[in-house]
XYZ file of C-alpha atoms in Angstrom:
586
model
C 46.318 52.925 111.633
C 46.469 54.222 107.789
C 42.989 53.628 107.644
C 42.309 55.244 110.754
C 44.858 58.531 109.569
C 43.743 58.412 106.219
C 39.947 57.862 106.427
C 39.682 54.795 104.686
C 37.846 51.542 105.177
C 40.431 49.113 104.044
C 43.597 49.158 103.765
C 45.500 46.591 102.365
C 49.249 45.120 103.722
C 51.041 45.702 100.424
C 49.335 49.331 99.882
C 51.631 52.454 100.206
C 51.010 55.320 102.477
C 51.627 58.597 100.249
C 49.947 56.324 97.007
C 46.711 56.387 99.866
C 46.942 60.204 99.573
C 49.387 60.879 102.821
C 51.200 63.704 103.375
C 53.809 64.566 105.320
C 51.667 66.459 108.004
C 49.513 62.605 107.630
C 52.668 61.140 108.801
C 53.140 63.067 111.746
C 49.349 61.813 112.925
C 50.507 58.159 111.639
C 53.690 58.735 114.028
C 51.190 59.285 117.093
C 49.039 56.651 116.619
C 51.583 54.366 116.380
C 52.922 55.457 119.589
C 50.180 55.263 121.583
C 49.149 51.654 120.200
C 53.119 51.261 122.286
C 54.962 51.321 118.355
C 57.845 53.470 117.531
C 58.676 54.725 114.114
C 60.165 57.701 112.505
C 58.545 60.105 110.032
C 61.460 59.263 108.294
C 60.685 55.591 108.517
C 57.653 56.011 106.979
C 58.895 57.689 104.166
C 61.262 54.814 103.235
C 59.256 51.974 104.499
C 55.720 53.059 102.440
C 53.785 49.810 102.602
C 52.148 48.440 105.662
C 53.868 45.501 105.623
C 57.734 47.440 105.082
C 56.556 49.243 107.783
C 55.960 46.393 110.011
C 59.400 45.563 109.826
C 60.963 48.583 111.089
C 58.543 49.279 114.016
C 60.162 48.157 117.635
C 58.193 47.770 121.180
C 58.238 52.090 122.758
C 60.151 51.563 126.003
C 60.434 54.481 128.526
C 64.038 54.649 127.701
C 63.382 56.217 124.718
C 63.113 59.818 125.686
C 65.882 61.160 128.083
C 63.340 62.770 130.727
C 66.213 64.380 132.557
C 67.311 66.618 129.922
C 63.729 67.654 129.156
C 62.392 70.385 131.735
C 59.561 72.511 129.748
C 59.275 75.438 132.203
C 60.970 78.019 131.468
C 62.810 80.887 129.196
C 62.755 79.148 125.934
C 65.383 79.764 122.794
C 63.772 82.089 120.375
C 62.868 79.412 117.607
C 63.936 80.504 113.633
C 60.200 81.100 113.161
C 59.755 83.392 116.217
C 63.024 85.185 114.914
C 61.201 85.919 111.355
C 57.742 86.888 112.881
C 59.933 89.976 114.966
C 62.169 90.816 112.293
C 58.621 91.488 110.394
C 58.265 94.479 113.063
C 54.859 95.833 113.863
C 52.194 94.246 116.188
C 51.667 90.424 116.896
C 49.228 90.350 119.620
C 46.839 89.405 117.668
C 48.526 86.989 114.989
C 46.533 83.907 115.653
C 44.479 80.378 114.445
C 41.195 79.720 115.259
C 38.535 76.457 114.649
C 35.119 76.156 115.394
C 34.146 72.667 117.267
C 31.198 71.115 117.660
C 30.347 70.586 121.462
C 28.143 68.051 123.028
C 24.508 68.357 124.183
C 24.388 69.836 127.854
C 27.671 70.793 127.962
C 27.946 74.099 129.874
C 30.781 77.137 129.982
C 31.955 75.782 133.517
C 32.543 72.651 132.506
C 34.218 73.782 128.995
C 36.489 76.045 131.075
C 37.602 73.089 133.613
C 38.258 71.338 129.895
C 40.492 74.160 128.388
C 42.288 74.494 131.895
C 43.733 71.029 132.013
C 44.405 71.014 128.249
C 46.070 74.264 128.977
C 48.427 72.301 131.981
C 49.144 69.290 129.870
C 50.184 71.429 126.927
C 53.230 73.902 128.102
C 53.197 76.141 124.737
C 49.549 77.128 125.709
C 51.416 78.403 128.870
C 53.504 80.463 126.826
C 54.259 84.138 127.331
C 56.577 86.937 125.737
C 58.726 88.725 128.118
C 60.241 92.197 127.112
C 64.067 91.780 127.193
C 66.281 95.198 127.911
C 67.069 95.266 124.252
C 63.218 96.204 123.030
C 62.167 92.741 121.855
C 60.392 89.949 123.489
C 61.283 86.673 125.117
C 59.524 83.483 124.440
C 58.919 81.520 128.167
C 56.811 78.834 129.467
C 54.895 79.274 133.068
C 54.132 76.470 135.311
C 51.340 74.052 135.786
C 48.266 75.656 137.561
C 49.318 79.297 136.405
C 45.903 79.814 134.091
C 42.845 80.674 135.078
C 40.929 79.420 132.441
C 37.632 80.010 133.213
C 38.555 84.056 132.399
C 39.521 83.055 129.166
C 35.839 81.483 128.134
C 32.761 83.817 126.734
C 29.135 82.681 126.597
C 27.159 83.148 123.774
C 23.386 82.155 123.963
C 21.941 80.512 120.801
C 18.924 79.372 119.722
C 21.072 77.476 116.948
C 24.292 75.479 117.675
C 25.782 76.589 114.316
C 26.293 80.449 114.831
C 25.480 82.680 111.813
C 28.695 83.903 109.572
C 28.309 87.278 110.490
C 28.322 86.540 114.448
C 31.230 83.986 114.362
C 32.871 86.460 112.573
C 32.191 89.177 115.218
C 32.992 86.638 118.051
C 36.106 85.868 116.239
C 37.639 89.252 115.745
C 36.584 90.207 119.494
C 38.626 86.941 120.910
C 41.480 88.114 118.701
C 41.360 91.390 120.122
C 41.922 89.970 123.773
C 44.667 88.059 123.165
C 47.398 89.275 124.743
C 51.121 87.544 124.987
C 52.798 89.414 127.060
C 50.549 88.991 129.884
C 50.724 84.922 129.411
C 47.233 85.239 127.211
C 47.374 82.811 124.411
C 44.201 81.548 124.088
C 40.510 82.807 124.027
C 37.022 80.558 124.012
C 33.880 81.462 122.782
C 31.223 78.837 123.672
C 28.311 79.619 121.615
C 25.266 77.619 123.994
C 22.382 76.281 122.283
C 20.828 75.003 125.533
C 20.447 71.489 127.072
C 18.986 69.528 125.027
C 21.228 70.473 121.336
C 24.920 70.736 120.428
C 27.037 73.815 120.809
C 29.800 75.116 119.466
C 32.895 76.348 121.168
C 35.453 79.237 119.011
C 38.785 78.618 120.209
C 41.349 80.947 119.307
C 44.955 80.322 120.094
C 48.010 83.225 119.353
C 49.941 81.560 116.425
C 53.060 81.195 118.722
C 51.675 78.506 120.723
C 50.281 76.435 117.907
C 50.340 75.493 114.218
C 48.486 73.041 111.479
C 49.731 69.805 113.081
C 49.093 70.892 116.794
C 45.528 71.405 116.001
C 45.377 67.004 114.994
C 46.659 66.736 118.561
C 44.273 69.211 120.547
C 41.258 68.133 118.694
C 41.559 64.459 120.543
C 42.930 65.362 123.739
C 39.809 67.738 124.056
C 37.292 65.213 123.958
C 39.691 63.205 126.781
C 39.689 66.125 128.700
C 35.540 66.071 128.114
C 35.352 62.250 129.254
C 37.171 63.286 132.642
C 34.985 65.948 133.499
C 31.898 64.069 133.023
C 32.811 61.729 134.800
C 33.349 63.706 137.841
C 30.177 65.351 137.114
C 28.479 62.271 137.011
C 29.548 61.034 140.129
C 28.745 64.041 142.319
C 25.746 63.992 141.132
C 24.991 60.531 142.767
C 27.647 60.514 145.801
C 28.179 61.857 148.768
C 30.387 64.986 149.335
C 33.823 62.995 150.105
C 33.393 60.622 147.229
C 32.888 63.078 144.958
C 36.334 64.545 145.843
C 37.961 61.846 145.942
C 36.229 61.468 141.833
C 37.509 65.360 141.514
C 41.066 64.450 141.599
C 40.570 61.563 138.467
C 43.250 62.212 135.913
C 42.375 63.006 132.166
C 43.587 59.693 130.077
C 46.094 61.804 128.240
C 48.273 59.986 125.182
C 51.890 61.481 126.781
C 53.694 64.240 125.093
C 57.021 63.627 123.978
C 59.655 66.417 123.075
C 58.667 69.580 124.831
C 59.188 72.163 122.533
C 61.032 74.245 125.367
C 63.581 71.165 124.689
C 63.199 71.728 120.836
C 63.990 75.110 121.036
C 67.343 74.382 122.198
C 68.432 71.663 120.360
C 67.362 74.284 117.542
C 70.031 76.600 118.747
C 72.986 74.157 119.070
C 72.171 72.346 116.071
C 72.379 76.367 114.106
C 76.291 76.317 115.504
C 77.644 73.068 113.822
C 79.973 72.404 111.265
C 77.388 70.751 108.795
C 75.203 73.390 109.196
C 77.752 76.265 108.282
C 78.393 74.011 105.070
C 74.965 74.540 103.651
C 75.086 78.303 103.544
C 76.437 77.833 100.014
C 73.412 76.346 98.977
C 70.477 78.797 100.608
C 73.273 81.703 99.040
C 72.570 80.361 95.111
C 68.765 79.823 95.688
C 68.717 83.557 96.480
C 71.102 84.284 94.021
C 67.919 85.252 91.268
C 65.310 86.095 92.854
C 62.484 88.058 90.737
C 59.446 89.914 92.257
C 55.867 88.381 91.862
C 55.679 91.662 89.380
C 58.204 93.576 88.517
C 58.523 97.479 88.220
C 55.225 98.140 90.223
C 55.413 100.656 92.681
C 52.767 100.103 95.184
C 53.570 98.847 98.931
C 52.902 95.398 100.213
C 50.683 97.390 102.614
C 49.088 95.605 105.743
C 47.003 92.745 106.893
C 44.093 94.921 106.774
C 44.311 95.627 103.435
C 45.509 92.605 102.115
C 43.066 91.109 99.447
C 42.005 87.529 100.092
C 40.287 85.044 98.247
C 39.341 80.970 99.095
C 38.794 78.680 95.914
C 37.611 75.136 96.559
C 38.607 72.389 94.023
C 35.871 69.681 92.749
C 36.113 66.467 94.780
C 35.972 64.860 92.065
C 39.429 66.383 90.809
C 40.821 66.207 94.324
C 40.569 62.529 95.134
C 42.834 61.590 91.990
C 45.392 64.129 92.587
C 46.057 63.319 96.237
C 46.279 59.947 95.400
C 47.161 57.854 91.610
C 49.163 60.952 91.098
C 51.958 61.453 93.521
C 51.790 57.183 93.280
C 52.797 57.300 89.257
C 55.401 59.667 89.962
C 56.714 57.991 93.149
C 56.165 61.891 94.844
C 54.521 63.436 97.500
C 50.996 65.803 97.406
C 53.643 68.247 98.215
C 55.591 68.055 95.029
C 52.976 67.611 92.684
C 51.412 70.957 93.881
C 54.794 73.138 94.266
C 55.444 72.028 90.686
C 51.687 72.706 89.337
C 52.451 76.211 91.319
C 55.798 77.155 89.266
C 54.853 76.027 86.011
C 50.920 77.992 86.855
C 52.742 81.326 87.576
C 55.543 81.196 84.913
C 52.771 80.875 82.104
C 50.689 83.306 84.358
C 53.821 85.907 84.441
C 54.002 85.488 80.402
C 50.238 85.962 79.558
C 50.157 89.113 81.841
C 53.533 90.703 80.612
C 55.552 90.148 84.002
C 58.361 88.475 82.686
C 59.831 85.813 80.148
C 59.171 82.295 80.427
C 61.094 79.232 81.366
C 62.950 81.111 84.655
C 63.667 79.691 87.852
C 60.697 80.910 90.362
C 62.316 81.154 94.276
C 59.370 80.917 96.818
C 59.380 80.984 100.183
C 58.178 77.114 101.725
C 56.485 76.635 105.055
C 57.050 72.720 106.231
C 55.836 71.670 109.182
C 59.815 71.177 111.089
C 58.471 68.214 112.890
C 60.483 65.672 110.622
C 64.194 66.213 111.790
C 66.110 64.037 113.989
C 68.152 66.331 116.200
C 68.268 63.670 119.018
C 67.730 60.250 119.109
C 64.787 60.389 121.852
C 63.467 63.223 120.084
C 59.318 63.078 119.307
C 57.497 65.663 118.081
C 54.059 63.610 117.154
C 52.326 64.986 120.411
C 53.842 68.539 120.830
C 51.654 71.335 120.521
C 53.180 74.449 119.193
C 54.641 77.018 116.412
C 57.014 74.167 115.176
C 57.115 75.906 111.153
C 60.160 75.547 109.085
C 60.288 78.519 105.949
C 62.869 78.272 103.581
C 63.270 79.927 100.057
C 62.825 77.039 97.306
C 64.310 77.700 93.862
C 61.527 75.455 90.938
C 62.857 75.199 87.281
C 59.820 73.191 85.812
C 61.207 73.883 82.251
C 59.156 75.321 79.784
C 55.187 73.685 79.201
C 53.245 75.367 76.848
C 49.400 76.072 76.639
C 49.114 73.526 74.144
C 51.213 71.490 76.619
C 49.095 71.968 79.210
C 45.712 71.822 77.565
C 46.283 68.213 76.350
C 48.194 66.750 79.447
C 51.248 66.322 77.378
C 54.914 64.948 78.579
C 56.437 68.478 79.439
C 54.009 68.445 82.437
C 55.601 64.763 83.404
C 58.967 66.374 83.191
C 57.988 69.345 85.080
C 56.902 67.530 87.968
C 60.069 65.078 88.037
C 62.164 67.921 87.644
C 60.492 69.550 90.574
C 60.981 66.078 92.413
C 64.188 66.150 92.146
C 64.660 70.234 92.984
C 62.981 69.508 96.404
C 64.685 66.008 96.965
C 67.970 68.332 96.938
C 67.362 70.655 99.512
C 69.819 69.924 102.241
C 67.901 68.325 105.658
C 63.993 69.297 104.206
C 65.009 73.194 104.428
C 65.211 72.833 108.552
C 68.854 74.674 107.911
C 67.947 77.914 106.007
C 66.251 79.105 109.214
C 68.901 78.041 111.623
C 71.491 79.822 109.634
C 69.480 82.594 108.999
C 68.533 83.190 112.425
C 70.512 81.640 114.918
C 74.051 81.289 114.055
C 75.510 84.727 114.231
C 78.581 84.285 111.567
C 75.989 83.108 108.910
C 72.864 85.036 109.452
C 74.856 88.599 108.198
C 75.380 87.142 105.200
C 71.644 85.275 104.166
C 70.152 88.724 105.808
C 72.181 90.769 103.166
C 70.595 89.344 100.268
C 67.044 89.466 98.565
C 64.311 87.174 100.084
C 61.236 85.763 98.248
C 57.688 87.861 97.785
C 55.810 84.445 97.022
C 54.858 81.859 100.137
C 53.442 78.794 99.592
C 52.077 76.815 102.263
C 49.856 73.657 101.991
C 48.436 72.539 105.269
C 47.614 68.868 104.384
C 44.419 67.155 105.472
C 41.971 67.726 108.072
C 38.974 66.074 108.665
C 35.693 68.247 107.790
C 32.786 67.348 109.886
C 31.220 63.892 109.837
C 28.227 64.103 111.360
C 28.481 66.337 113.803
C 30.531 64.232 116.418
C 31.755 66.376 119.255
C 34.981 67.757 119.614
C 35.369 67.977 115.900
C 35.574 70.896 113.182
C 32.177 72.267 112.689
C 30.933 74.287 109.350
C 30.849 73.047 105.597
C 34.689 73.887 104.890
C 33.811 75.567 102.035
C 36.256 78.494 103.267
C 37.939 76.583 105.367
C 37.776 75.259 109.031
C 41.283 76.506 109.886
C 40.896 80.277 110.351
C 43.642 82.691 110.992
C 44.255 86.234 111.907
C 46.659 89.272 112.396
C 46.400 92.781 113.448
C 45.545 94.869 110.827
C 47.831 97.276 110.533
C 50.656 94.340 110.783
C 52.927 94.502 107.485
C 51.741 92.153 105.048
C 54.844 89.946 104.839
C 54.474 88.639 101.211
C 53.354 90.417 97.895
C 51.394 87.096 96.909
C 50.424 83.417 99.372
C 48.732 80.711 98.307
C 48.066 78.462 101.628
C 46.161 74.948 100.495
C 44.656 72.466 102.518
C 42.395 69.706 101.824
C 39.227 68.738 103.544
C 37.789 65.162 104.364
C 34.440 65.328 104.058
C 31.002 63.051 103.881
C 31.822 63.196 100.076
C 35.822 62.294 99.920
C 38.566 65.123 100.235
C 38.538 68.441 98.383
C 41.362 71.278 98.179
C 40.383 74.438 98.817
C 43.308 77.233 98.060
C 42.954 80.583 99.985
C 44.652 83.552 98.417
C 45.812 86.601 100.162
C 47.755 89.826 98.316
C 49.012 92.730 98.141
C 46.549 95.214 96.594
C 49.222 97.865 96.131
C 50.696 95.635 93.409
C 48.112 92.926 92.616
C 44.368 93.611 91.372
C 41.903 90.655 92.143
C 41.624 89.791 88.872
C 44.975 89.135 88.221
C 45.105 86.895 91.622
C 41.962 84.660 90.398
C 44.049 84.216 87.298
C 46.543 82.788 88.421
C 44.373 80.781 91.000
C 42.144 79.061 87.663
C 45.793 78.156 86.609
C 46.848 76.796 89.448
C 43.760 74.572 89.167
C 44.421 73.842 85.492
C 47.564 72.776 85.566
C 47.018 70.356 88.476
C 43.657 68.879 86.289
C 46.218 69.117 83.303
C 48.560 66.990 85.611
C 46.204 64.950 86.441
C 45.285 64.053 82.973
C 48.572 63.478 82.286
C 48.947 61.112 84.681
C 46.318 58.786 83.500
C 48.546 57.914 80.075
C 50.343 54.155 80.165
C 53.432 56.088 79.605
C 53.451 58.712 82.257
C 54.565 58.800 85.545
C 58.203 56.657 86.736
C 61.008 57.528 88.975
C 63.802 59.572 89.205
C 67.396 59.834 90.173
C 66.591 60.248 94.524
C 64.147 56.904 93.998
C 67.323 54.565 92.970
C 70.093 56.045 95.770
C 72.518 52.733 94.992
C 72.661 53.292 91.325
C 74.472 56.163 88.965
C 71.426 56.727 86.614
C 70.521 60.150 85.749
C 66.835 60.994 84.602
C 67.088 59.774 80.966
C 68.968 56.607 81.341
C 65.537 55.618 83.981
C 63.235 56.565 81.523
C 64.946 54.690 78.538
C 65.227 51.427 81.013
C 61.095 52.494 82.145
C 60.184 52.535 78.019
C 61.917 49.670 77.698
C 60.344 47.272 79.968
C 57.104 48.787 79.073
C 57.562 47.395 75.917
C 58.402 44.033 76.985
C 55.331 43.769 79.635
């Protein structure tokens, strides 16, 4: 299964999953597969069991007592999530906020059978089902139709082609014209485009979902169930073909082989909503009230508007594979982190020397961004599994980074202030109380606490990075086509939506033929930002992770820190004075 996640050939028992280059979006897929091969473990569990053979301990046999079916109904109204509270409190249009992927299709396949495809993916997933009812108030109501409510084959356009790969400037037509028909109120939250290159040659097929019914994990899940959606149609295809009328109904009514969904995130939503009104909740508002405490603009004492989506500047920088294979992997093992960490703390100590260079602001401060995580990690209920749910499942909390001060000289040689940066950082993210799930509860959902965190100054910096996804291979059906030099993930918004952020940096890495590579796509503000600036700080970005790199490569670099040793009292000097130490004596 780590091989299988991870895209390796071997894998070995003693060999740990985030030193393999996992993430925590990797762990969620890891989760899956274990369930379906009839395993249960925890994302948690997987974080403190890293090895294979830790691992093996911890897993027990999946019974069907493990989820409380009873208490899970996914029709319905469902509880405004934290995330769906931030997207309306951004005002403006959403119909079109949205992610899209282009898929390979195979040979033959035609738009009726794509559409029977997309219809039963669209009954066995309820948030593709979803639609936003006005409420008396003004605003809209997330809620989740029945089975058997879409008529799918409305939703899928035809596009003849002599090639299966459209050109750039058609997908990108085709892409902006599915956007435009989106429409959530009237249960529309998800348009195809199946671009047909005849008979005998792949297609592709453009599917665009609203961003409310899906996010970076749920595309992992939809990816495979399409191609068991394909296998069931087929095979119904195939046997008309050959059978008389009443066996070929009888073949109609086969059932796709789904891998079941667990947690419905109807069911999320309101364990969401209680868990936002309990006592340990309340006490973290202390916390998210001190990361806010300081929180300095991406430039200060500029006074152009963020503006809107449409004229937001944006920018996609892909990293050398060669640089990207070492940082995913024999870095975040020296340092005992995740990907996550090592590329939050590259971020702060990039745009603190950035700020400096360009006259924004003094050096060494605390930089507050604004985190997405993927919220699929929590524990709310003990029969609750999120590995299979498709949906808008984001966490975004504000993250205050002290790296401490590196230098240029620092940076250019790989030196120790980088090591410390990156612990420190560690550590900073270690502390946030239950992986920043609570910010948004409080924020949103609990109506003594959300007066208070609305009051104060939020963040003009997101950071987002998506994990891995698997670039194409090949060509194999049902997965991402294109070269994923700009990315396969695509995403949207109405243009005249406000542009939420001054500055974001959303990351992802692609596995490719060739090994992985990060690309980094950068959108801003141009009312305050020029492009030059942005590319900037984007080479320094990539600098600083190369410098980290480096860094890591030293005999004397790397360790643990305080969170790594929970049954001890050692702070981060006495471990690296007991690390030197035994260095010496090896």
């Amino acid at each position: 299964m780590y091989a299988e996640v991870l895209g390796l050939e071997r894998v070995g028992a003693e060999d740990g999953f985030y030193d393999l280059g996992g993430d925590s979006i990797s762990t969620i897929q890891l989760v899956s597969r274990a369930r379906a091969a009839g395993l249960v473990i925890t994302p948690a569990d997987v974080f403190a069991h890293k090895t294979v053979a830790r691992l093996a301990h911890t897993a027990t046999p999946a019974t069907d007592a493990t989820r409380d079916q009873a208490a899970d109904v996914p029709v319905g109204e469902v509880t405004p999530t934290p995330i769906m509270e931030w997207l309306r409190e951004q005002g403006g249009p959403v119909d079109g906020f949205c992610q899209a992927m282009l898929m390979t299709t195979p040979a033959g396949a035609g738009t009726p059978q794509l559409a029977a495809v997309l219809r039963a993916l669209t009954d066995h997933h309820d948030a593709l089902r979803l639609r936003l009812a006005d409420r008396p108030d003004g605003a809209w109501s997330p809620e989740v139709a029945r089975v058997g409510t879409v008529r799918a084959a409305q939703r899928v356009r035809r596009i003849e082609t002599t090639d299966g790969q459209p050109p750039e400037g058609l997908l990108a037509e085709q892409f902006t014209a599915a956007r435009g028909r989106l429409d959530p109120r009237a249960g529309v939250m998800w348009q195809a485009v199946h671009f047909d290159a005849g008979p005998r040659h792949q297609g592709r097929l453009l599917l665009v979902i609203h961003h409310l019914a899906v996010d970076g994990v749920s595309w992992r899940i939809l990816l495979p169930d399409l191609a068991a959606a394909w296998a069931a149609v087929t095979a119904v295809t195939a046997v008309t073909a050959v059978t008389a009328v009443g066996a070929a109904g009888a073949a109609a009514e086969r059932p796709v082989e789904w891998q079941p969904v667990g947690t419905s995130f109807r069911r999320w939503a309101a364990l969401l909503a209680a868990e936002a009104d309990t006592e340990a909740r309340e006490g973290e508002l202390r916390h998210w009230e001190e990361v806010l405490a300081d929180v300095r603009p991406v430039v200060a004492g500029r006074t152009g508007g963020r503006g809107t989506f449409g004229t937001a500047g944006n920018m996609a920088l892909p990293m050398p594979g060669e640089d990207t294979e070492p940082l995913l992997t024999r870095v975040p093992g020296a340092f005992h982190a995740g990907v996550h960490d090592v590329l939050l703390a590259a971020f702060a100590v990039a745009l603190d020397t950035w700020r400096e260079r360009h006259g924004l602001g003094a050096a060494g401060g605390p930089v507050v961004v604004d985190v997405e995580g993927h919220g699929r990690s929590h524990p709310l209920a003990e029969e609750v599994d999120l590995s299979r749910t498709v949906g808008w499942f984001t966490a975004l909390y504000p993250v205050r980074l002290e790296p401490g001060r590196v230098d240029q000289e620092e940076i250019r040689r790989g030196g120790p202030a980088l090591g410390h940066a990156v612990k420190r950082v560690k550590e900073q993210l270690r502390a946030l109380p239950g992986q920043g799930l609570g910010y948004g509860l409080l924020r949103y959902l609990n109506p003594r606490t959300r007066p208070r965190l609305a009051a104060l100054p939020t963040p003009d910096i997101r950071f987002n990075y998506l994990g891995r996804i698997a670039a194409p291979r090949g060509g194999a059906p049902w997965t991402p086509a294109g070269d994923g030099t700009s990315g396969l993930l695509m995403a949207g918004a109405d243009a005249d939506a406000p542009l939420p952020y001054a500055l974001e940096l959303n990351a992802v890495t692609y596995d490719g033929p060739d090994g992985p590579r990060l690309v980094a796509h950068w959108s801003w503000a141009r009312g305050l930002l020029t492009e030059e600036e942005v590319s900037d700080l984007a080479q320094t970005w990539f600098t600083v992770l190369k410098a980290i790199t480096a860094h890591a490569e030293r005999p004397d670099a790397g360790g643990r820190t305080p969170s790594d040793l929970p049954l001890v009292n050692l702070n981060q000097d006495q471990i690296d004075r007991l690390e030197a130490a035994w260095r010496k004596k090896r």
